[in-house]
CSV table of N, CA and C in Angstrom, one decimal:
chain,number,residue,atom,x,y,z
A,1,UNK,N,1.3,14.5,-3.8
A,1,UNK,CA,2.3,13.5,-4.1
A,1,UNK,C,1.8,12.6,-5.2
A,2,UNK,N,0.6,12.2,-4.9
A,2,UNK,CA,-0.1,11.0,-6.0
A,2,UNK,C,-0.2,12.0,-7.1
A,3,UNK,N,-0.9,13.1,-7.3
A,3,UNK,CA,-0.5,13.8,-8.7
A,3,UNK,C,0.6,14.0,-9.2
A,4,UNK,N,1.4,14.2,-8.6
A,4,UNK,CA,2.5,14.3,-9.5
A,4,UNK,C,3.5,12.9,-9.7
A,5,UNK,N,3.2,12.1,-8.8
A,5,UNK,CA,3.4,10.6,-9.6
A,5,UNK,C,3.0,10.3,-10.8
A,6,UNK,N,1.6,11.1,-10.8
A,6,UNK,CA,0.2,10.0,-11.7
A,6,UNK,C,0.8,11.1,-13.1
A,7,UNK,N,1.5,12.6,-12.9
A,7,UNK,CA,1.6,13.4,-14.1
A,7,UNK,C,3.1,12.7,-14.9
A,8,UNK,N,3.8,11.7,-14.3
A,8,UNK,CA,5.1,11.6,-14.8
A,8,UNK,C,5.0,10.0,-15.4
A,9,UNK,N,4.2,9.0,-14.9
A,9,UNK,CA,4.1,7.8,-15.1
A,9,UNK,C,3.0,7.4,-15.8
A,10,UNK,N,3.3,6.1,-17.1
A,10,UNK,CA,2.2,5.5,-17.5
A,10,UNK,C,2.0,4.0,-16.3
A,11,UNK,N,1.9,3.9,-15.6
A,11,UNK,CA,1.8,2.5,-14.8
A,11,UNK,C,0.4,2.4,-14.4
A,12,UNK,N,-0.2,1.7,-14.8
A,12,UNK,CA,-1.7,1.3,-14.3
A,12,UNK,C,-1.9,1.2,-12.9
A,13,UNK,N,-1.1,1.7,-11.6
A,13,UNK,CA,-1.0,1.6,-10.8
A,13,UNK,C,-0.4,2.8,-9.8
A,14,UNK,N,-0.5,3.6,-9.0
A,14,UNK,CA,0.9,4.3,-8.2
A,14,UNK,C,0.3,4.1,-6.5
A,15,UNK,N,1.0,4.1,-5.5
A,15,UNK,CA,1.4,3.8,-4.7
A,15,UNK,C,2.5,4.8,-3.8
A,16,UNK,N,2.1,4.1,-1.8
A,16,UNK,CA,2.7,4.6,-1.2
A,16,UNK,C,3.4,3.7,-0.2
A,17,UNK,N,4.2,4.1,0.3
A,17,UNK,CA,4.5,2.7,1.6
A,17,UNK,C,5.6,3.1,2.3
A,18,UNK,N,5.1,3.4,3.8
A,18,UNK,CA,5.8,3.6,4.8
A,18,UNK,C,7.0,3.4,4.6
A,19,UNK,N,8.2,3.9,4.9
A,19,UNK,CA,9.5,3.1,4.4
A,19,UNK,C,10.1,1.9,5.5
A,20,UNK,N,8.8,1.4,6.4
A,20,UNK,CA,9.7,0.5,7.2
A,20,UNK,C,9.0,-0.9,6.7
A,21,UNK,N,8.3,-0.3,5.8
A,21,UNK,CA,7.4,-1.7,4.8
A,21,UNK,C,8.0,-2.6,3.9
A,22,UNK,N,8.1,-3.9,4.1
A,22,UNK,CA,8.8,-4.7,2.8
A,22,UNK,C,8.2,-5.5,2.2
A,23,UNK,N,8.1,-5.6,0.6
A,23,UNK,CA,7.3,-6.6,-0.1
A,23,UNK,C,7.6,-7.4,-0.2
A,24,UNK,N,7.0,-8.6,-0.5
A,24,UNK,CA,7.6,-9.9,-1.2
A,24,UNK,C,6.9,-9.7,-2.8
A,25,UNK,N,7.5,-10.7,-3.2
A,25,UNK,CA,6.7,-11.0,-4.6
A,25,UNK,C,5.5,-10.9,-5.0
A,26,UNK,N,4.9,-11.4,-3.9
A,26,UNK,CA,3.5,-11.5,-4.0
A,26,UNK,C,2.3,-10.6,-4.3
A,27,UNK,N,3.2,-9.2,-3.8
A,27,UNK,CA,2.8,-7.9,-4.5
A,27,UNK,C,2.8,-7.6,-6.1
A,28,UNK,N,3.6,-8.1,-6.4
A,28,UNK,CA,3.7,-8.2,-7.8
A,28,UNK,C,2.0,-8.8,-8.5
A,29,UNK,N,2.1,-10.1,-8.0
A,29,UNK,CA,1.0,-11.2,-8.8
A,29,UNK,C,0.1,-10.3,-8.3
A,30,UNK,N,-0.4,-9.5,-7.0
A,30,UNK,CA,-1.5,-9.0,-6.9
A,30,UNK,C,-1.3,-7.9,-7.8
A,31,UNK,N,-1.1,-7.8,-7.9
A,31,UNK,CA,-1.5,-6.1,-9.0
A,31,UNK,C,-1.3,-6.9,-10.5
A,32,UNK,N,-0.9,-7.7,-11.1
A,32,UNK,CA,-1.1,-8.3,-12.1
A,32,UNK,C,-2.5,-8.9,-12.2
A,33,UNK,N,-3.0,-9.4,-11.2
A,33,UNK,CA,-4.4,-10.1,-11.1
A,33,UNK,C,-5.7,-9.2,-10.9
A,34,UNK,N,-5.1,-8.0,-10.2
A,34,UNK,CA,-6.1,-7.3,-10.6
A,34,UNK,C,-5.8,-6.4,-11.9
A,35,UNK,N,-5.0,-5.9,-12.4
A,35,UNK,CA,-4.7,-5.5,-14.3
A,35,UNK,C,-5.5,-6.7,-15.1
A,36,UNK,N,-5.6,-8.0,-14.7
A,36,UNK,CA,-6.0,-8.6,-15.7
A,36,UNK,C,-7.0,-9.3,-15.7
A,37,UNK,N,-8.0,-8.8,-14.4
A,37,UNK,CA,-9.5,-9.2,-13.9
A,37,UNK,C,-10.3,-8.0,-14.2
A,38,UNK,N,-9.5,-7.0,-13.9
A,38,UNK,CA,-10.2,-5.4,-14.1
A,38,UNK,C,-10.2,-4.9,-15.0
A,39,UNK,N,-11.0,-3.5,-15.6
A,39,UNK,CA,-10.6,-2.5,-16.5
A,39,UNK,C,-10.0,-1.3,-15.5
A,40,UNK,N,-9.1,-2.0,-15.0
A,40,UNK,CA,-8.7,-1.0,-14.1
A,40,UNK,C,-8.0,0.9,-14.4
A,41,UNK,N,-8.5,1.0,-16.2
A,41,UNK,CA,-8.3,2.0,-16.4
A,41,UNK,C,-9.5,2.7,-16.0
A,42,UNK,N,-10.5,2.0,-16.1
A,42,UNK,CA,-11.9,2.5,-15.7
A,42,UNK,C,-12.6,2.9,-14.1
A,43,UNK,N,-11.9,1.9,-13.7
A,43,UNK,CA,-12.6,1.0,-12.3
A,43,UNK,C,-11.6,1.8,-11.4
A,44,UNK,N,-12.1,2.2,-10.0
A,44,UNK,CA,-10.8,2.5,-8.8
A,44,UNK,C,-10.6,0.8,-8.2
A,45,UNK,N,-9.6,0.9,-8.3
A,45,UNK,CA,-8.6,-0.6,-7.1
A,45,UNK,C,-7.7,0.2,-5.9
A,46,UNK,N,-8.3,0.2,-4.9
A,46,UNK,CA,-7.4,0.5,-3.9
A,46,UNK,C,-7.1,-0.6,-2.8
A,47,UNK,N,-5.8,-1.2,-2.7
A,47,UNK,CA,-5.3,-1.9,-2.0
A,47,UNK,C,-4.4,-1.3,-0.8
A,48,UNK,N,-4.9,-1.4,0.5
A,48,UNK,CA,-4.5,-1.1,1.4
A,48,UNK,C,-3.7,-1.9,2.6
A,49,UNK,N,-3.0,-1.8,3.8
A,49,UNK,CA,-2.6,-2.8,4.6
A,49,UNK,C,-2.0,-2.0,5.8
A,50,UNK,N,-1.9,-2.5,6.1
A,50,UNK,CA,-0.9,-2.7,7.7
A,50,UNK,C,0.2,-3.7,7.7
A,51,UNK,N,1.2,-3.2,8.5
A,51,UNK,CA,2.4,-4.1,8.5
A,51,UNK,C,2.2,-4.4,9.5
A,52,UNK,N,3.1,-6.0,9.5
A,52,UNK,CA,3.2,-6.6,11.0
A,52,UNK,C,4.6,-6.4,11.6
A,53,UNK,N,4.5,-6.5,12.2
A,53,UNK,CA,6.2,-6.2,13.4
A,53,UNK,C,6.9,-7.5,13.7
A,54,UNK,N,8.0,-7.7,13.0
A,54,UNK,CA,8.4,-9.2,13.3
A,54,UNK,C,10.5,-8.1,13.5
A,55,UNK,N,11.5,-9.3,14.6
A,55,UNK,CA,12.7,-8.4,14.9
A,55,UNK,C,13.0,-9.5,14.0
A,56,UNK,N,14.2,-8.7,13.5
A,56,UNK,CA,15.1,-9.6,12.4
A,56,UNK,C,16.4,-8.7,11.8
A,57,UNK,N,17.0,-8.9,11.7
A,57,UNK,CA,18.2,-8.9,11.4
A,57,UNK,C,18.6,-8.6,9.7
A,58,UNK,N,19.2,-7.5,9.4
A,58,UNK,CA,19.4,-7.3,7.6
A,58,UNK,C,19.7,-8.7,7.5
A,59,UNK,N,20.6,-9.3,8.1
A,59,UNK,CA,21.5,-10.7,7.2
A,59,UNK,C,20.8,-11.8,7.0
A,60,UNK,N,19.0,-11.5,7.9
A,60,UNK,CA,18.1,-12.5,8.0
A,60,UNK,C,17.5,-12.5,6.1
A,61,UNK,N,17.2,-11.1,5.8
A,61,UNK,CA,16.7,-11.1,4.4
A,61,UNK,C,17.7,-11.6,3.3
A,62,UNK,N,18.8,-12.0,3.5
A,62,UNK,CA,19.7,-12.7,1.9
A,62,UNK,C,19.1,-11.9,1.0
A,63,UNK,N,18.6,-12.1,-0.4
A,63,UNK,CA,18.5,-11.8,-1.3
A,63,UNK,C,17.1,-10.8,-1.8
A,64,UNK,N,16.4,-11.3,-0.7
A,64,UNK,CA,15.0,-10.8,-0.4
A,64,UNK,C,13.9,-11.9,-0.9
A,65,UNK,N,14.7,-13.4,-1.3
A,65,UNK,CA,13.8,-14.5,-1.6
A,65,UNK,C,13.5,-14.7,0.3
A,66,UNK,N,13.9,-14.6,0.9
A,66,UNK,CA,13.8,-15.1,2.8
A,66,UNK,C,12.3,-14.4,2.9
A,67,UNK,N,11.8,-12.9,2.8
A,67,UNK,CA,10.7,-12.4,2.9
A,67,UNK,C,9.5,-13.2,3.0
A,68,UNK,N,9.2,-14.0,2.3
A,68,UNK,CA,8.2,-14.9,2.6
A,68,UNK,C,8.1,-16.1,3.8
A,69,UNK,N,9.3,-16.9,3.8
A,69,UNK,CA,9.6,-17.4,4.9
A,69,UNK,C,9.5,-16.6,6.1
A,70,UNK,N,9.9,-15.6,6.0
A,70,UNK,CA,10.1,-14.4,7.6
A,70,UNK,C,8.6,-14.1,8.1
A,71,UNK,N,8.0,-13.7,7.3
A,71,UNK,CA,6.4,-13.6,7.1
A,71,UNK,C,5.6,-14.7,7.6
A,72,UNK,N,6.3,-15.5,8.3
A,72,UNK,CA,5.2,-16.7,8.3
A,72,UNK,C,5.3,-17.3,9.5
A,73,UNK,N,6.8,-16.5,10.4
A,73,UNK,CA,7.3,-16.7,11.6
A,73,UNK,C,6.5,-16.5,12.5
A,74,UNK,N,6.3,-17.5,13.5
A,74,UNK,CA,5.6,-17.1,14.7
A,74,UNK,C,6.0,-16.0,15.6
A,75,UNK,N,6.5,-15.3,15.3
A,75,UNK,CA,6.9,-13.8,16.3
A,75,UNK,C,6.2,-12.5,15.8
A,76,UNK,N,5.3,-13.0,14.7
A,76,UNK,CA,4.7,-11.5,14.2
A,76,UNK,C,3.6,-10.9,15.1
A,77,UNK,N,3.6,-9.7,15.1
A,77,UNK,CA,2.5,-9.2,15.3
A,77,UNK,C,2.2,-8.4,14.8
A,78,UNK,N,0.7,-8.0,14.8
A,78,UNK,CA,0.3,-6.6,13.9
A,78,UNK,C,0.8,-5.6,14.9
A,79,UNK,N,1.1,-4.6,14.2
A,79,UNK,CA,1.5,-2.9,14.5
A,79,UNK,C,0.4,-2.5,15.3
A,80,UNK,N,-0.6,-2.3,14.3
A,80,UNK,CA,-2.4,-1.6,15.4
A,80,UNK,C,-3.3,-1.6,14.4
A,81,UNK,N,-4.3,-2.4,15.3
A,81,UNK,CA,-5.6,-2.5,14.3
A,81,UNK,C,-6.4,-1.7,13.3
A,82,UNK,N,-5.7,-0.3,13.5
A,82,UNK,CA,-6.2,0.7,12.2
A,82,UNK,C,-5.3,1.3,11.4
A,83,UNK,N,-4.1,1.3,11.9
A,83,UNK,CA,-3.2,1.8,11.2
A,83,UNK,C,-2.7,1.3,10.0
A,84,UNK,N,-2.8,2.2,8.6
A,84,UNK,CA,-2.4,1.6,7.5
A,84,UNK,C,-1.2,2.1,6.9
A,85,UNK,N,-0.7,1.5,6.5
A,85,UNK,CA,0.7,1.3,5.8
A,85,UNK,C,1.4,1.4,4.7
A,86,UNK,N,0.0,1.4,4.0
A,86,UNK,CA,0.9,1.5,2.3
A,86,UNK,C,-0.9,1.7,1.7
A,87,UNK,N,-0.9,2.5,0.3
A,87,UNK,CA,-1.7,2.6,-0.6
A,87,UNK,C,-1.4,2.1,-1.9
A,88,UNK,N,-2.0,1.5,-2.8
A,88,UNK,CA,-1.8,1.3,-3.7
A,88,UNK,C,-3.2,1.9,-4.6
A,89,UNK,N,-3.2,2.4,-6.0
A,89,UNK,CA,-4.1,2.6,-6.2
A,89,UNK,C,-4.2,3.2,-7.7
A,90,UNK,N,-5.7,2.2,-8.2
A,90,UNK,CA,-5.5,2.7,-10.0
A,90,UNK,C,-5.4,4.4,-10.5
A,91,UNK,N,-4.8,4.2,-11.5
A,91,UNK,CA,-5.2,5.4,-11.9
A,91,UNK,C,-6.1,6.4,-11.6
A,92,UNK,N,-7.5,5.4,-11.8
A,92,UNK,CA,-8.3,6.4,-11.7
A,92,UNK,C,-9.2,6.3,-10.9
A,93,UNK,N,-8.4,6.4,-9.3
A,93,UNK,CA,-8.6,6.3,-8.3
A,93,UNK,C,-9.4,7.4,-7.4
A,94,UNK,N,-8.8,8.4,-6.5
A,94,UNK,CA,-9.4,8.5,-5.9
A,94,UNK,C,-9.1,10.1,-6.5
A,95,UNK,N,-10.0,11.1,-6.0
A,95,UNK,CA,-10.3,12.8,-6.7
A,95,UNK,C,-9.1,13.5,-6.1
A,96,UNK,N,-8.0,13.5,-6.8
A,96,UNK,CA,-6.9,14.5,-5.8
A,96,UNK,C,-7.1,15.7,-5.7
A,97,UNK,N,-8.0,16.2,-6.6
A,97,UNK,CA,-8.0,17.9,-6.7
A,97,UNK,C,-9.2,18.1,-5.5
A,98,UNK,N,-9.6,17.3,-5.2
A,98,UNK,CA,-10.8,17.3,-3.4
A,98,UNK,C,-10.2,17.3,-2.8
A,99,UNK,N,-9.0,16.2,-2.6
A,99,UNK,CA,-8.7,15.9,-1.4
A,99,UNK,C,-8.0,16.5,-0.7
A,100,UNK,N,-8.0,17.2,0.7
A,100,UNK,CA,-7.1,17.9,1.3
A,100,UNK,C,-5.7,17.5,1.5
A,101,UNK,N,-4.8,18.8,1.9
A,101,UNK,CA,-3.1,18.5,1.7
A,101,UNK,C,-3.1,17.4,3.2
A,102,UNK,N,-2.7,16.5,3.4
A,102,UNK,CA,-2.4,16.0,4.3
A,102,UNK,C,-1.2,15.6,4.8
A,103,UNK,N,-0.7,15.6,6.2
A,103,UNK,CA,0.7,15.3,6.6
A,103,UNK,C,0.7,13.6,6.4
A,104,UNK,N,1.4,13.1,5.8
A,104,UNK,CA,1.5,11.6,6.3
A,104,UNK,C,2.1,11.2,7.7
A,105,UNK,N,1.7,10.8,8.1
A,105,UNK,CA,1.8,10.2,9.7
A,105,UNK,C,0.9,10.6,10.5
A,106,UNK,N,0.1,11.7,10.0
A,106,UNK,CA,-0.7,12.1,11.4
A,106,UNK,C,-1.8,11.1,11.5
A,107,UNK,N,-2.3,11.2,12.9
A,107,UNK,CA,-3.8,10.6,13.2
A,107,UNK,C,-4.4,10.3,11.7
A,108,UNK,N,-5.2,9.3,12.1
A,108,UNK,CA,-6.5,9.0,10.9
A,108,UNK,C,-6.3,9.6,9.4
A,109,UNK,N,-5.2,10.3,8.7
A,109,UNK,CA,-5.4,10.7,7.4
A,109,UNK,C,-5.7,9.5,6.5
A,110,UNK,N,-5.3,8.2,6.7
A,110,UNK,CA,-4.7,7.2,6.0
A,110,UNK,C,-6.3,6.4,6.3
A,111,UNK,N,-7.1,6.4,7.4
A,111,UNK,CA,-8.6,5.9,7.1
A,111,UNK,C,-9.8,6.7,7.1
A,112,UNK,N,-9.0,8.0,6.7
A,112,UNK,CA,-9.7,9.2,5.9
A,112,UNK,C,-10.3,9.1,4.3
A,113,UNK,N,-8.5,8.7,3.9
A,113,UNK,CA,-8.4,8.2,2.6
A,113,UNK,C,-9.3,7.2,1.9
A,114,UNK,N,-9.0,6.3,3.2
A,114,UNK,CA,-10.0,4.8,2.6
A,114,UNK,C,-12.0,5.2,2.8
A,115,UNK,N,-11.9,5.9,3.8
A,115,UNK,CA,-13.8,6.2,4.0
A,115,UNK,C,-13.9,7.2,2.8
A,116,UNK,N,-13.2,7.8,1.9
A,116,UNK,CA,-13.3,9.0,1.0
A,116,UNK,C,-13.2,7.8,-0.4
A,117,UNK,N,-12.2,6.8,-0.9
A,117,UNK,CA,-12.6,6.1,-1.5
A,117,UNK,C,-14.0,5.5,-1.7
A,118,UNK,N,-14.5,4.9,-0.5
A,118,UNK,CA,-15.6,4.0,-0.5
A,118,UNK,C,-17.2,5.0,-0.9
A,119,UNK,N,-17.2,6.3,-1.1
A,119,UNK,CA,-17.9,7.3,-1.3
A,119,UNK,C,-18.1,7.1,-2.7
């Protein structure tokens, strides 16, 4: 899947994310701040996460400016302490032509990924 992202796109960046994941803005400024701290054509940047679990309601997000306020509600909790949620990752990231085909969702693929980065 990341290859053939990485063969269709110039973006200094490609990525993955659960689809029950939502960003705020804030996602934005971080991948800006590292494009303009890094050579991140050079360098691997892999930004990883877990989502938290907060109940809410579509009519709670308005516009999707609300995301940040919702995020800060005392009802969150994390999902589970190893499970990760989304990848982000430079270009010239991690060796796809190594990496095995993996299912997404199964057990541990996802802090497979990240101990295979840190190599």
């Amino acid at each position: 899947m990341f290859k053939d992202v990485l063969s269709v796109s110039s973006s200094p960046f490609v990525g993955y994310a659960n689809a029950d994941v939502l960003f705020d803005r804030s996602l934005l400024a971080t991948l800006r701040y590292f494009s303009e701290s890094l050579d991140v054509s050079k360098q691997m940047v892999l930004i990883v996460g877990c989502r938290r679990n907060i109940d809410i309601q579509i009519s709670d997000l308005g516009s999707g400016d609300n995301l940040t306020k919702i995020s800060q509600m005392d009802n969150i909790r994390p999902y589970h302490d190893v499970a990760l949620d989304y990848f982000i990752i430079s270009r010239r990231g991690l060796p796809w032509d190594k990496i095995p085909d993996f299912v997404v969702g199964r057990v541990a693929y996802d802090n497979w990924l990240v101990a295979k980065a840190g190599i």
